[in-house]
Coordinates of C-alpha atoms and ligand atoms in Angstrom, one line a residue:
M242 CA 201.9 -73.9 -60.3
S243 CA 200.0 -76.3 -62.5
K244 CA 196.8 -75.4 -64.0
I245 CA 193.5 -77.2 -63.7
R246 CA 190.8 -77.2 -66.4
I247 CA 187.4 -76.3 -65.0
H248 CA 185.4 -79.1 -66.6
A249 CA 187.9 -81.7 -65.2
L250 CA 187.5 -80.2 -61.8
A251 CA 183.6 -80.1 -62.2
K252 CA 183.7 -83.8 -63.2
D253 CA 185.9 -84.6 -60.1
L254 CA 183.6 -82.9 -57.7
N255 CA 180.5 -84.2 -59.5
V256 CA 179.0 -80.8 -60.2
D257 CA 177.7 -79.4 -63.4
S258 CA 180.2 -77.3 -65.4
K259 CA 177.7 -74.4 -65.6
R260 CA 177.3 -74.4 -61.8
M261 CA 181.2 -74.4 -61.4
L262 CA 181.4 -71.4 -63.7
E263 CA 178.8 -69.7 -61.7
I264 CA 180.7 -70.3 -58.4
L265 CA 183.9 -69.0 -60.0
H266 CA 182.1 -65.8 -61.2
E267 CA 180.8 -65.3 -57.7
M268 CA 184.3 -65.6 -56.5
G269 CA 185.4 -62.9 -59.0
V270 CA 187.4 -65.3 -61.2
D271 CA 187.2 -64.3 -64.8
A272 CA 186.7 -67.8 -66.3
K273 CA 184.9 -67.7 -69.7
T274 CA 184.2 -71.3 -70.6
A275 CA 184.4 -74.8 -69.0
S276 CA 187.6 -75.3 -71.0
S277 CA 189.3 -72.4 -69.3
T278 CA 191.9 -73.2 -66.6
I279 CA 192.3 -72.0 -63.0
D280 CA 195.3 -72.4 -60.6
E281 CA 195.5 -74.9 -57.8
E282 CA 194.9 -72.4 -55.1
T283 CA 191.5 -71.3 -56.7
A284 CA 190.7 -75.0 -57.2
E285 CA 191.1 -75.6 -53.5
L286 CA 188.9 -72.7 -52.7
V287 CA 186.1 -74.0 -55.0
K288 CA 186.4 -77.4 -53.5
G289 CA 185.8 -76.0 -50.1
L290 CA 182.7 -74.0 -51.2
I291 CA 181.3 -77.0 -52.9
A292 CA 181.8 -79.2 -49.9
D293 CA 180.0 -76.5 -47.7
E294 CA 177.2 -76.4 -50.4
A295 CA 176.9 -80.3 -50.2
K296 CA 176.9 -80.3 -46.4
Q297 CA 174.0 -77.7 -46.3
A298 CA 172.0 -79.7 -48.9
A299 CA 172.4 -82.9 -46.8
A300 CA 171.6 -81.3 -43.5
P301 CA 168.2 -82.9 -42.3
A302 CA 165.4 -80.4 -42.9
V303 CA 163.9 -79.2 -39.6
K304 CA 160.6 -81.0 -39.4
E305 CA 157.6 -79.0 -38.0
T306 CA 156.1 -81.2 -35.3
A307 CA 152.5 -80.7 -35.2
K308 CA 151.6 -79.5 -31.8
P309 CA 148.5 -81.2 -30.4
E310 CA 145.9 -78.4 -30.0
T311 CA 144.7 -77.7 -26.6
T312 CA 141.0 -77.9 -26.1
K313 CA 139.1 -75.6 -24.0
K314 CA 139.0 -78.0 -21.3
G315 CA 142.8 -77.9 -21.1
K316 CA 143.1 -81.4 -22.4
A317 CA 145.2 -82.2 -25.3
A318 CA 143.1 -83.3 -28.2
A319 CA 143.8 -86.7 -29.5
A320 CA 146.4 -86.3 -32.2
E321 CA 144.7 -86.8 -35.5
P322 CA 146.7 -88.9 -37.8
V323 CA 148.5 -86.5 -40.0
V324 CA 148.1 -87.4 -43.6
V325 CA 151.3 -86.2 -45.4
A326 CA 150.7 -86.0 -49.1
A327 CA 153.5 -87.7 -50.9
P328 CA 155.6 -85.1 -52.6
E329 CA 155.0 -84.7 -56.2
P330 CA 157.8 -86.4 -58.1
V331 CA 159.9 -83.7 -59.7
V332 CA 160.6 -84.8 -63.1
A333 CA 163.5 -82.7 -64.4
K334 CA 163.3 -82.2 -68.0
I335 CA 166.5 -83.3 -69.7
I336 CA 167.3 -80.9 -72.4
P337 CA 169.2 -82.8 -75.2
L338 CA 172.6 -81.9 -76.3
R339 CA 172.9 -80.2 -79.7
P340 CA 175.7 -80.3 -82.3
P341 CA 178.2 -77.5 -82.1
V342 CA 178.2 -74.8 -84.7
V343 CA 181.7 -73.9 -86.0
T344 CA 182.9 -71.0 -88.0
I345 CA 186.3 -71.0 -89.8
M346 CA 188.3 -67.9 -89.9
G347 CA 192.0 -66.8 -90.6
H348 CA 194.3 -65.0 -93.1
V349 CA 193.6 -65.2 -96.8
D350 CA 195.2 -68.1 -98.5
H351 CA 195.9 -70.0 -95.2
G352 CA 193.4 -72.7 -96.3
K353 CA 190.0 -72.0 -94.9
T354 CA 188.1 -72.9 -98.0
S355 CA 190.3 -76.0 -98.5
L356 CA 189.6 -77.2 -95.0
L357 CA 185.8 -76.8 -95.4
D358 CA 186.0 -78.5 -98.8
Y359 CA 187.9 -81.5 -97.3
I360 CA 185.4 -81.9 -94.5
R361 CA 182.5 -81.5 -96.8
K362 CA 184.0 -84.2 -99.1
T363 CA 184.9 -86.7 -96.6
K364 CA 182.4 -86.2 -93.7
V365 CA 179.1 -85.3 -95.3
A366 CA 177.1 -88.5 -95.5
E367 CA 175.7 -88.9 -99.0
K368 CA 172.0 -89.5 -98.9
E369 CA 171.8 -91.2 -102.1
A370 CA 174.2 -92.4 -104.8
G371 CA 175.8 -89.3 -106.3
G372 CA 173.9 -87.0 -104.0
I373 CA 175.3 -83.6 -104.5
T374 CA 175.5 -81.2 -101.6
Q375 CA 174.1 -77.9 -102.2
H376 CA 175.4 -74.6 -100.9
V377 CA 172.9 -73.4 -98.3
G378 CA 175.3 -71.5 -96.0
A379 CA 176.0 -74.4 -93.6
F380 CA 176.5 -78.0 -93.7
E381 CA 176.6 -81.0 -91.2
A382 CA 179.7 -83.1 -90.9
I383 CA 179.1 -86.6 -89.4
T384 CA 182.0 -88.0 -87.3
S385 CA 182.2 -91.1 -85.2
G386 CA 181.9 -88.7 -82.2
G387 CA 178.8 -86.9 -83.4
K388 CA 177.5 -84.1 -85.7
V389 CA 179.3 -80.8 -86.2
V390 CA 177.7 -78.0 -88.2
F391 CA 180.0 -75.8 -90.2
I392 CA 179.0 -72.4 -91.4
D393 CA 180.5 -72.5 -94.9
T394 CA 181.2 -68.9 -95.5
P395 CA 184.6 -68.6 -94.1
G396 CA 186.1 -65.2 -92.8
H397 CA 185.6 -62.9 -90.0
E398 CA 183.5 -60.4 -91.9
A399 CA 180.7 -62.9 -92.3
F400 CA 181.0 -63.9 -88.7
T401 CA 180.9 -60.4 -87.4
S402 CA 178.2 -59.1 -89.7
I403 CA 176.0 -61.7 -88.3
R404 CA 176.9 -60.7 -84.8
A405 CA 176.5 -57.1 -85.6
R406 CA 172.8 -57.8 -86.1
G407 CA 172.6 -59.3 -82.6
A408 CA 172.8 -63.0 -83.3
S409 CA 175.3 -65.3 -82.0
V410 CA 175.7 -68.2 -84.3
A411 CA 179.0 -69.9 -83.8
D412 CA 179.8 -71.8 -80.7
I413 CA 183.5 -72.4 -81.7
A414 CA 185.8 -70.5 -84.0
V415 CA 188.6 -72.5 -85.7
I416 CA 191.4 -70.1 -86.6
V417 CA 193.4 -71.5 -89.7
I418 CA 197.1 -70.6 -89.6
A419 CA 199.4 -71.7 -92.4
A420 CA 202.5 -73.3 -90.8
S421 CA 204.6 -71.9 -93.6
E422 CA 203.5 -68.2 -92.8
S423 CA 202.5 -68.2 -89.1
L424 CA 200.5 -65.2 -87.8
R425 CA 199.4 -62.6 -90.4
P426 CA 197.3 -59.4 -90.1
Q427 CA 193.9 -61.1 -90.7
T428 CA 194.9 -64.0 -88.4
R429 CA 195.2 -61.3 -85.6
E430 CA 191.9 -59.7 -86.8
A431 CA 190.1 -63.0 -86.8
I432 CA 191.3 -63.8 -83.3
A433 CA 190.3 -60.3 -82.1
H434 CA 186.8 -60.9 -83.6
A435 CA 186.3 -64.3 -81.9
K436 CA 187.6 -62.9 -78.6
A437 CA 185.3 -59.9 -78.8
A438 CA 182.3 -62.4 -79.3
N439 CA 183.6 -64.6 -76.4
V440 CA 183.6 -67.6 -78.7
P441 CA 186.1 -70.2 -77.7
I442 CA 189.0 -70.7 -80.2
I443 CA 190.6 -73.8 -81.7
V444 CA 193.8 -73.2 -83.7
A445 CA 194.3 -75.4 -86.9
I446 CA 197.8 -75.1 -88.0
N447 CA 197.5 -76.0 -91.6
K448 CA 199.8 -76.8 -94.6
I449 CA 202.0 -79.1 -92.5
D450 CA 202.8 -81.1 -95.6
L451 CA 204.8 -78.2 -97.0
P452 CA 208.6 -78.5 -96.6
N453 CA 208.8 -75.0 -95.0
A454 CA 206.1 -75.7 -92.5
N455 CA 207.1 -74.7 -89.0
V456 CA 204.5 -75.8 -86.4
D457 CA 206.7 -74.6 -83.5
K458 CA 207.1 -71.1 -84.7
V459 CA 203.2 -70.9 -84.9
M460 CA 202.9 -72.2 -81.3
T461 CA 205.4 -69.7 -80.1
D462 CA 203.8 -66.9 -82.0
L463 CA 200.4 -67.7 -80.7
M464 CA 201.6 -66.4 -77.3
Q465 CA 201.9 -62.8 -78.8
V466 CA 198.1 -62.9 -79.1
E467 CA 197.6 -64.4 -75.7
L468 CA 196.7 -67.8 -76.8
V469 CA 198.9 -70.2 -75.0
P470 CA 198.9 -73.7 -76.5
E471 CA 198.2 -76.7 -74.3
S472 CA 201.8 -78.0 -75.0
F473 CA 203.0 -74.8 -73.4
G474 CA 200.9 -75.2 -70.4
G475 CA 198.1 -73.0 -71.6
D476 CA 194.6 -73.9 -72.5
T477 CA 194.5 -73.2 -76.3
I478 CA 193.9 -76.3 -78.4
A479 CA 196.2 -76.2 -81.4
V480 CA 196.0 -79.1 -83.9
P481 CA 198.5 -79.5 -86.8
I482 CA 196.6 -80.4 -90.0
S483 CA 196.8 -80.5 -93.8
A484 CA 193.7 -79.6 -95.7
R485 CA 195.5 -81.1 -98.8
T486 CA 196.3 -84.6 -97.4
G487 CA 193.7 -84.7 -94.7
E488 CA 196.3 -85.3 -92.0
G489 CA 195.1 -84.2 -88.5
I490 CA 191.6 -83.3 -89.7
D491 CA 190.0 -86.2 -87.6
K492 CA 191.9 -84.9 -84.7
L493 CA 190.7 -81.4 -85.2
L494 CA 187.1 -82.7 -85.4
E495 CA 187.6 -84.8 -82.3
N496 CA 188.8 -81.6 -80.4
I497 CA 185.9 -79.6 -81.7
L498 CA 183.5 -82.2 -80.2
L499 CA 185.5 -82.3 -77.0
L500 CA 185.3 -78.7 -76.6
A501 CA 181.7 -78.8 -77.4
E502 CA 181.1 -81.4 -74.8
L503 CA 182.7 -79.2 -72.3
E504 CA 180.5 -76.2 -73.3
E505 CA 177.4 -78.5 -72.7
L506 CA 175.5 -77.1 -75.7
R507 CA 171.9 -78.0 -75.2
A508 CA 168.8 -77.0 -77.1
D509 CA 165.2 -78.1 -76.6
P510 CA 163.5 -79.2 -79.7
E511 CA 160.1 -78.7 -77.9
G512 CA 161.1 -75.2 -76.6
V513 CA 160.2 -71.7 -78.0
F514 CA 161.5 -71.5 -81.4
K515 CA 164.7 -69.5 -82.1
G516 CA 166.7 -69.4 -85.2
V517 CA 168.9 -67.0 -87.3
I518 CA 169.2 -66.3 -90.9
I519 CA 172.6 -67.6 -92.2
E520 CA 172.1 -66.3 -95.8
A521 CA 169.4 -65.4 -98.2
K522 CA 169.0 -64.9 -101.9
V523 CA 166.6 -64.5 -104.6
D524 CA 166.3 -67.4 -107.0
K525 CA 164.9 -66.5 -110.4
Q526 CA 162.5 -69.4 -110.4
A527 CA 161.9 -70.2 -106.8
G528 CA 161.8 -66.7 -105.3
V529 CA 163.4 -65.8 -102.0
L530 CA 165.4 -68.6 -100.5
A531 CA 166.6 -68.1 -96.9
T532 CA 168.7 -70.4 -94.9
V533 CA 167.8 -70.5 -91.2
L534 CA 169.9 -72.2 -88.6
V535 CA 167.6 -73.7 -86.0
Q536 CA 168.9 -72.8 -82.5
E537 CA 166.0 -73.9 -80.3
G538 CA 162.6 -75.5 -80.9
T539 CA 161.4 -77.1 -84.2
L540 CA 160.5 -75.6 -87.5
E541 CA 157.8 -77.2 -89.6
V542 CA 156.3 -76.6 -93.0
S543 CA 153.4 -74.3 -93.0
D544 CA 154.6 -72.5 -89.9
F545 CA 154.9 -68.8 -90.1
V546 CA 158.3 -67.3 -89.7
V547 CA 158.9 -63.7 -88.7
V548 CA 162.2 -61.7 -89.3
D549 CA 162.2 -58.2 -88.1
E550 CA 159.2 -56.7 -89.8
L551 CA 158.9 -59.5 -92.4
Y552 CA 156.9 -62.5 -92.2
G553 CA 156.2 -65.4 -94.4
K554 CA 154.5 -68.9 -94.4
I555 CA 156.9 -71.7 -95.0
R556 CA 155.9 -73.3 -98.3
A557 CA 158.8 -75.7 -98.5
M558 CA 161.9 -76.6 -96.5
T559 CA 165.1 -78.3 -98.0
D560 CA 168.2 -79.7 -96.5
G561 CA 171.7 -79.4 -97.6
F562 CA 171.1 -82.0 -100.3
G563 CA 168.2 -80.1 -101.8
E564 CA 165.8 -82.8 -100.4
R565 CA 162.5 -81.7 -99.1
I566 CA 162.0 -82.1 -95.3
N567 CA 159.0 -81.4 -93.1
S568 CA 160.6 -80.4 -89.9
A569 CA 164.0 -79.1 -88.7
T570 CA 165.4 -79.5 -85.1
P571 CA 168.1 -77.6 -83.3
G572 CA 171.4 -77.6 -85.0
T573 CA 170.0 -78.0 -88.5
A574 CA 170.4 -75.5 -91.3
V575 CA 167.4 -75.4 -93.7
Q576 CA 166.7 -73.4 -96.7
I577 CA 163.1 -72.1 -96.6
L578 CA 160.8 -70.9 -99.3
G579 CA 158.1 -68.6 -98.2
F580 CA 159.4 -65.0 -97.7
S581 CA 158.2 -62.4 -100.1
E582 CA 161.2 -60.1 -99.3
T583 CA 164.9 -61.1 -98.7
P584 CA 165.8 -61.1 -95.0
V585 CA 169.3 -60.1 -93.9
A586 CA 172.0 -62.6 -92.7
G587 CA 172.2 -62.4 -89.0
E588 CA 168.5 -61.4 -88.3
L589 CA 166.8 -63.5 -85.7
V590 CA 163.9 -65.7 -86.7
A591 CA 160.8 -66.2 -84.6
R592 CA 158.0 -68.8 -85.4
A593 CA 154.3 -68.1 -85.3
K594 CA 151.4 -70.4 -85.5
N595 CA 149.4 -68.2 -87.9
E596 CA 149.3 -64.9 -89.6
H597 CA 147.6 -63.1 -86.7
E598 CA 150.5 -64.2 -84.3
A599 CA 153.0 -63.2 -86.9
R600 CA 151.7 -59.6 -87.0
E601 CA 151.6 -59.5 -83.2
I602 CA 155.3 -60.4 -83.0
I603 CA 156.1 -57.6 -85.5
E604 CA 154.0 -55.2 -83.4
T605 CA 155.9 -56.2 -80.2
T606 CA 159.3 -55.8 -82.0
K607 CA 158.4 -52.3 -83.2
Q608 CA 157.2 -51.3 -79.7
A609 CA 160.4 -52.7 -78.2
R610 CA 162.5 -50.7 -80.7
V611 CA 160.7 -47.4 -79.8
D612 CA 161.0 -48.2 -76.1
A613 CA 164.7 -49.0 -76.3
A614 CA 165.4 -45.8 -78.2
T615 CA 163.6 -43.8 -75.5
A616 CA 165.2 -45.6 -72.6
K617 CA 168.6 -45.1 -74.2
A618 CA 167.9 -41.4 -74.6
A619 CA 166.8 -41.2 -71.0
A620 CA 169.7 -43.2 -69.7
K621 CA 172.1 -40.9 -71.6
R622 CA 170.5 -37.8 -70.2
L623 CA 170.6 -39.2 -66.7
Q624 CA 174.2 -40.2 -67.1
S625 CA 175.3 -36.7 -68.2
Q626 CA 173.4 -35.3 -65.3
S627 CA 175.0 -37.6 -62.8
A628 CA 178.4 -37.0 -64.3
A629 CA 177.9 -33.2 -63.7
M630 CA 176.7 -33.9 -60.1
S631 CA 179.6 -36.1 -59.5
L632 CA 182.0 -33.3 -60.5
E633 CA 180.3 -31.0 -58.1
Q634 CA 180.4 -33.5 -55.3
L635 CA 184.1 -34.2 -56.1
L636 CA 184.9 -30.5 -55.7
G637 CA 182.9 -30.2 -52.5
R638 CA 183.3 -33.4 -50.7
P639 CA 186.1 -35.6 -52.0
G640 CA 186.0 -39.2 -51.1
E641 CA 182.3 -39.5 -51.0
V642 CA 181.7 -39.9 -54.7
L643 CA 180.8 -43.2 -56.3
V644 CA 181.7 -43.1 -59.9
E645 CA 180.8 -46.0 -62.1
K646 CA 183.5 -47.4 -64.1
R647 CA 183.5 -46.0 -67.6
V648 CA 184.6 -48.1 -70.6
V649 CA 186.0 -46.5 -73.7
T650 CA 186.1 -49.1 -76.6
L651 CA 188.4 -48.6 -79.5
V652 CA 189.9 -50.2 -82.7
V653 CA 193.3 -48.7 -83.2
R654 CA 195.1 -48.6 -86.5
A655 CA 198.6 -47.3 -87.1
D656 CA 201.1 -47.1 -89.9
T657 CA 204.0 -49.0 -88.2
Q658 CA 204.6 -51.5 -85.5
G659 CA 206.6 -48.9 -83.6
S660 CA 203.8 -46.3 -83.6
L661 CA 201.2 -49.0 -82.8
E662 CA 203.3 -50.3 -79.7
A663 CA 203.8 -46.6 -78.6
L664 CA 200.0 -46.0 -78.8
N665 CA 199.1 -49.2 -77.0
G666 CA 201.5 -48.3 -74.3
I667 CA 200.1 -44.8 -73.8
L668 CA 196.5 -45.9 -73.9
A669 CA 197.1 -48.7 -71.4
R670 CA 198.2 -46.0 -68.9
E671 CA 194.8 -44.5 -69.1
N672 CA 193.4 -47.6 -67.4
N673 CA 192.5 -47.1 -63.7
D674 CA 189.8 -47.9 -61.2
E675 CA 187.3 -45.6 -62.9
V676 CA 188.2 -46.1 -66.5
S677 CA 188.9 -49.0 -68.7
V678 CA 190.2 -48.6 -72.2
N679 CA 189.1 -51.7 -74.2
I680 CA 191.0 -52.1 -77.4
L681 CA 189.1 -54.6 -79.5
L682 CA 191.9 -54.7 -82.1
A683 CA 195.2 -52.9 -82.6
G684 CA 196.4 -53.4 -86.2
I685 CA 198.9 -52.2 -88.7
G686 CA 197.6 -50.6 -91.9
A687 CA 194.4 -48.8 -92.9
P688 CA 191.1 -49.7 -91.2
T689 CA 189.1 -52.3 -93.0
E690 CA 185.4 -53.0 -93.4
G691 CA 185.8 -55.7 -90.9
D692 CA 187.0 -53.2 -88.4
V693 CA 183.9 -51.2 -88.9
L694 CA 181.8 -54.3 -88.2
L695 CA 183.9 -55.2 -85.2
A696 CA 183.4 -51.7 -83.8
S697 CA 179.7 -51.8 -84.6
T698 CA 179.2 -54.7 -82.2
A699 CA 180.4 -52.6 -79.2
E700 CA 178.3 -49.7 -77.9
G701 CA 180.0 -46.5 -78.9
A702 CA 183.2 -48.0 -80.1
K703 CA 185.4 -45.7 -82.3
I704 CA 188.2 -46.5 -84.8
M705 CA 191.3 -44.4 -84.1
C706 CA 193.7 -44.1 -87.0
F707 CA 197.3 -42.8 -86.8
S708 CA 198.9 -41.9 -90.0
V709 CA 196.6 -44.2 -92.0
T710 CA 193.4 -43.3 -93.7
A711 CA 190.2 -45.2 -94.5
S712 CA 189.3 -46.0 -98.0
G713 CA 186.1 -44.6 -99.6
S714 CA 184.3 -47.9 -99.1
V715 CA 185.3 -48.2 -95.5
K716 CA 184.1 -44.7 -94.9
K717 CA 180.8 -45.5 -96.5
M718 CA 180.4 -48.5 -94.4
A719 CA 181.3 -46.6 -91.3
D720 CA 178.5 -44.1 -92.2
L721 CA 176.1 -46.9 -92.7
K722 CA 177.0 -48.6 -89.4
K723 CA 177.2 -45.3 -87.5
V724 CA 180.9 -46.0 -86.5
E725 CA 183.1 -42.9 -86.2
I726 CA 186.5 -43.1 -87.8
K727 CA 189.0 -40.5 -86.6
T728 CA 192.3 -39.9 -88.2
Y729 CA 195.4 -38.3 -86.6
R730 CA 198.8 -37.2 -87.6
I731 CA 200.0 -36.5 -84.2
I732 CA 200.0 -39.2 -81.5
Y733 CA 199.1 -36.8 -78.7
E734 CA 196.1 -35.4 -80.5
L735 CA 194.8 -39.0 -80.7
I736 CA 195.5 -39.5 -76.9
E737 CA 193.9 -36.2 -76.1
D738 CA 190.7 -37.2 -77.8
V739 CA 190.6 -40.5 -76.0
Q740 CA 191.1 -38.7 -72.7
K741 CA 188.1 -36.5 -73.7
M742 CA 186.0 -39.6 -74.3
I743 CA 187.1 -40.9 -71.0
R744 CA 186.0 -37.7 -69.3
G745 CA 182.7 -37.9 -71.2
T746 CA 182.9 -34.5 -72.8
I747 CA 182.2 -35.8 -76.3
E748 CA 179.4 -38.0 -75.2
P749 CA 176.6 -38.4 -77.8
V750 CA 173.4 -36.6 -77.0
F751 CA 170.0 -37.9 -78.0
E752 CA 167.2 -35.8 -79.2
E753 CA 163.6 -36.3 -80.2
R754 CA 163.2 -34.7 -83.6
L755 CA 159.9 -34.0 -85.4
I756 CA 160.1 -35.6 -88.8
G757 CA 156.6 -35.2 -90.2
K758 CA 153.1 -33.9 -89.8
A759 CA 149.9 -35.2 -91.2
E760 CA 146.2 -34.1 -91.1
V761 CA 143.3 -36.5 -90.5
R762 CA 140.9 -36.0 -93.4
M763 CA 138.5 -38.9 -92.9
I764 CA 137.9 -41.8 -90.6
I765 CA 137.9 -45.2 -92.1
K766 CA 136.2 -47.9 -89.9
V767 CA 137.9 -51.3 -90.1
P768 CA 136.1 -53.5 -87.6
K769 CA 138.2 -56.5 -88.6
A770 CA 141.4 -54.6 -87.5
G771 CA 139.6 -53.8 -84.3
G772 CA 139.4 -50.0 -84.8
N773 CA 139.6 -46.9 -87.0
I774 CA 142.2 -45.8 -89.3
A775 CA 142.9 -42.2 -89.9
G776 CA 142.7 -41.4 -93.6
S777 CA 145.4 -38.6 -93.7
Y778 CA 147.4 -36.2 -95.8
V779 CA 151.0 -35.6 -95.1
L780 CA 151.5 -31.9 -94.7
E781 CA 155.3 -31.9 -93.9
G782 CA 158.3 -34.2 -93.9
K783 CA 157.5 -37.8 -93.8
L784 CA 155.7 -40.5 -91.7
M785 CA 157.7 -43.5 -90.6
R786 CA 156.2 -46.8 -89.4
N787 CA 158.4 -47.0 -86.4
G788 CA 157.9 -43.3 -85.4
K789 CA 156.6 -41.9 -82.2
A790 CA 153.4 -40.2 -82.7
K791 CA 151.3 -37.4 -81.1
V792 CA 147.7 -36.6 -81.8
I793 CA 147.0 -32.8 -81.6
R794 CA 143.5 -31.5 -81.5
A795 CA 142.7 -27.8 -81.2
K796 CA 146.4 -27.2 -80.6
K797 CA 146.4 -29.5 -77.5
E798 CA 148.2 -32.9 -77.3
I799 CA 145.5 -35.5 -76.6
W800 CA 147.4 -38.7 -77.2
K801 CA 151.0 -39.9 -77.3
G802 CA 152.3 -43.2 -78.5
T803 CA 153.5 -45.1 -81.5
I804 CA 152.5 -45.7 -85.1
A805 CA 151.3 -49.3 -85.6
G806 CA 151.0 -49.2 -89.3
L807 CA 150.9 -47.1 -92.4
K808 CA 148.9 -48.0 -95.6
R809 CA 149.0 -46.7 -99.1
F810 CA 145.8 -48.0 -100.7
K811 CA 145.9 -51.7 -99.6
D812 CA 149.6 -52.0 -99.0
D813 CA 151.6 -51.8 -95.8
V814 CA 154.4 -49.2 -96.3
R815 CA 157.4 -48.2 -94.3
E816 CA 157.1 -44.4 -94.9
V817 CA 154.9 -41.9 -96.6
M818 CA 156.3 -38.6 -97.9
Q819 CA 154.9 -35.1 -98.0
G820 CA 152.0 -34.5 -100.4
F821 CA 150.7 -38.1 -100.2
E822 CA 147.7 -39.6 -98.6
C823 CA 147.8 -42.5 -96.4
G824 CA 146.0 -44.5 -93.8
I825 CA 147.5 -44.2 -90.2
N826 CA 146.9 -46.8 -87.5
L827 CA 148.1 -46.0 -84.1
N828 CA 148.9 -48.3 -81.2
G829 CA 146.1 -47.8 -78.7
F830 CA 144.2 -44.8 -80.1
D831 CA 141.5 -44.7 -82.7
E832 CA 139.1 -41.9 -81.8
F833 CA 140.2 -39.7 -84.6
E834 CA 138.3 -36.6 -85.8
P835 CA 138.7 -34.9 -89.1
G836 CA 141.1 -31.9 -88.6
D837 CA 143.4 -33.8 -86.0
L838 CA 147.0 -33.3 -86.6
I839 CA 149.4 -36.4 -86.1
E840 CA 153.0 -35.4 -85.5
V841 CA 155.6 -38.0 -86.0
S842 CA 159.1 -37.9 -84.4
E843 CA 162.1 -40.1 -84.0
V844 CA 164.8 -40.4 -81.4
I845 CA 168.2 -39.6 -82.9
E846 CA 171.8 -39.2 -81.8
V847 CA 173.3 -35.8 -82.2
T848 CA 177.0 -35.2 -81.5
A849 CA 177.5 -32.7 -78.8
Ligands
GDP1138 P1 191.5 -69.4 -97.9 O1 191.7 -68.1 -98.7 O2 191.9 -69.3 -96.5 O3 190.2 -70.0 -98.1 O4 192.6 -70.4 -98.7 P2 192.3 -71.5 -99.7 O5 191.6 -72.7 -99.1 O6 191.8 -71.0 -100.9 O7 193.8 -72.0 -99.9 C1 194.8 -71.1 -100.5 C2 195.8 -72.0 -101.2 O8 196.5 -72.9 -100.3 C3 195.2 -73.0 -102.3 O9 196.1 -72.9 -103.4 C4 195.2 -74.3 -101.6 O10 195.3 -75.4 -102.5 C5 196.4 -74.3 -100.7 N1 196.3 -75.1 -99.5 C6 195.3 -75.1 -98.7 N2 195.5 -75.9 -97.7 C7 196.7 -76.6 -97.9 C8 197.5 -77.6 -97.3 O11 197.2 -78.2 -96.3 N3 198.7 -77.9 -97.9 C9 199.1 -77.3 -99.1 N4 200.2 -77.6 -99.6 N5 198.4 -76.3 -99.6 C10 197.2 -75.9 -99.2

């Protein structure tokens, strides 16, 4: 049965691709992007649904006829002329298309850097004679079909570390595969990373100028990773190229733009600003330089930018040529000068009109963080309670229990292809109506830092190793990212642990822990800040800026909330240790009295 591409069908039926995807999702069809394909039968069903929708929309609206009112005398009053106000013209705002943002990934030495270099050399318009492009983390290629933004740090670690911080940057992932070597371990990893992020993939089969290049073998091998090339009837675009001679690169760019067109990437230059840090560094002379990719809205010099708990006023913006610019619209990467501390790549950037608004955004972020931790803890508690109840119900009244589908997410690493296949086979058997075992990546060899990042992007994902161990640096990273790596020598022990995860017996438990206590010694009136600050002394532990706080007076809790700010002398600080004095500002309470105790706690995960 032949396959039909979703965007082509949408075009035929004259509907928006987005609407088409919605309809398919409503029908339960797992179609990720407008470039995915569906079979003829599904296409027919969709056609029927759209025809019905169109009929309903075209049906004349039932007009309410104004009944002539009956007067007391029983006579119909003369019908007054009904003045119908002309409907306000609905002006649909057309959100403009924006250039696609592309990331390049693949195995080492397959030509990622060479491809970026070739595009930069041939497709970046020179602004002035001898204009030298500067590395700012991203660049714009100008082609006859439009602009394409390339993130110029190749590799899946960079891609996933940005994603691990919650931002999605790339619209399309180009996976570079050398035609002389075909798929290698990092190719598979890169594909797993792109798939986990739901980013559409284009394959660039590189080094076709080499005598031992075998494009057909790459095309066939792609099927092993469930990427079926178009030439084999699938929907993966695979373009043979040479980053050395430039052959095929125009075609690759054309395909990137074609895919972008299907994805209908739009952004409103007048909308609420949204951006993401691509990279940041400290320049000895200039200070902190951060590259921001503008995703929505417009950034202007002298705006305030907020990243997590940092903010700064933009003193200058420069483009990829080092030229000063005054404003940056969606799809532009700009280097900005104005932060006092270095933000982290992948952090989201917000815009504020002034310092006051910047501070307000930071407060909201802090509050949202505390709320999220509390909600997570409550949800976990509820989940374990309901799991226990379900079990009781299950024993008492079988058939009446509604258990939500549990998802166990893993990265699996094994020493050999044989053991990996065995593991995959056994784990696949654990899938049923109630449980799904989601394997983000199954690879041969020791886990890598990239694996830790990949696992850190999925809630509760663990790395399960069979007969391979993590190196010290990978373990360190796992500690940092709070990803558990488990190592086994016996396959069935690994399987048993996965089964325990499925049953939920090794669910993490959240607890609120007291981390510090301070005594209020004096009240500092700060009318400008709109309230009082508690001049305090830390008696025990430490106080943290994001902590939950309680005010205790005469052994009774009189208020509960969060810490808005901590000050040591005039400076805002993140934490204050035992034995130090500080100023405490609470969110929504300032009626301090000397002798009040302020207890600070945090919600942490404890393994059951
Ligand atoms: P990366 O590690 O993926 O960034 O790979 P590089 O771009 O550094 O390329 C690795 C090696 O392959 C370098 O020696 C390149 O000159 C070479 N190379 C890259 N692309 C091509 C190509 O299309 N043809 C040939 N013959 N060599 C290439």
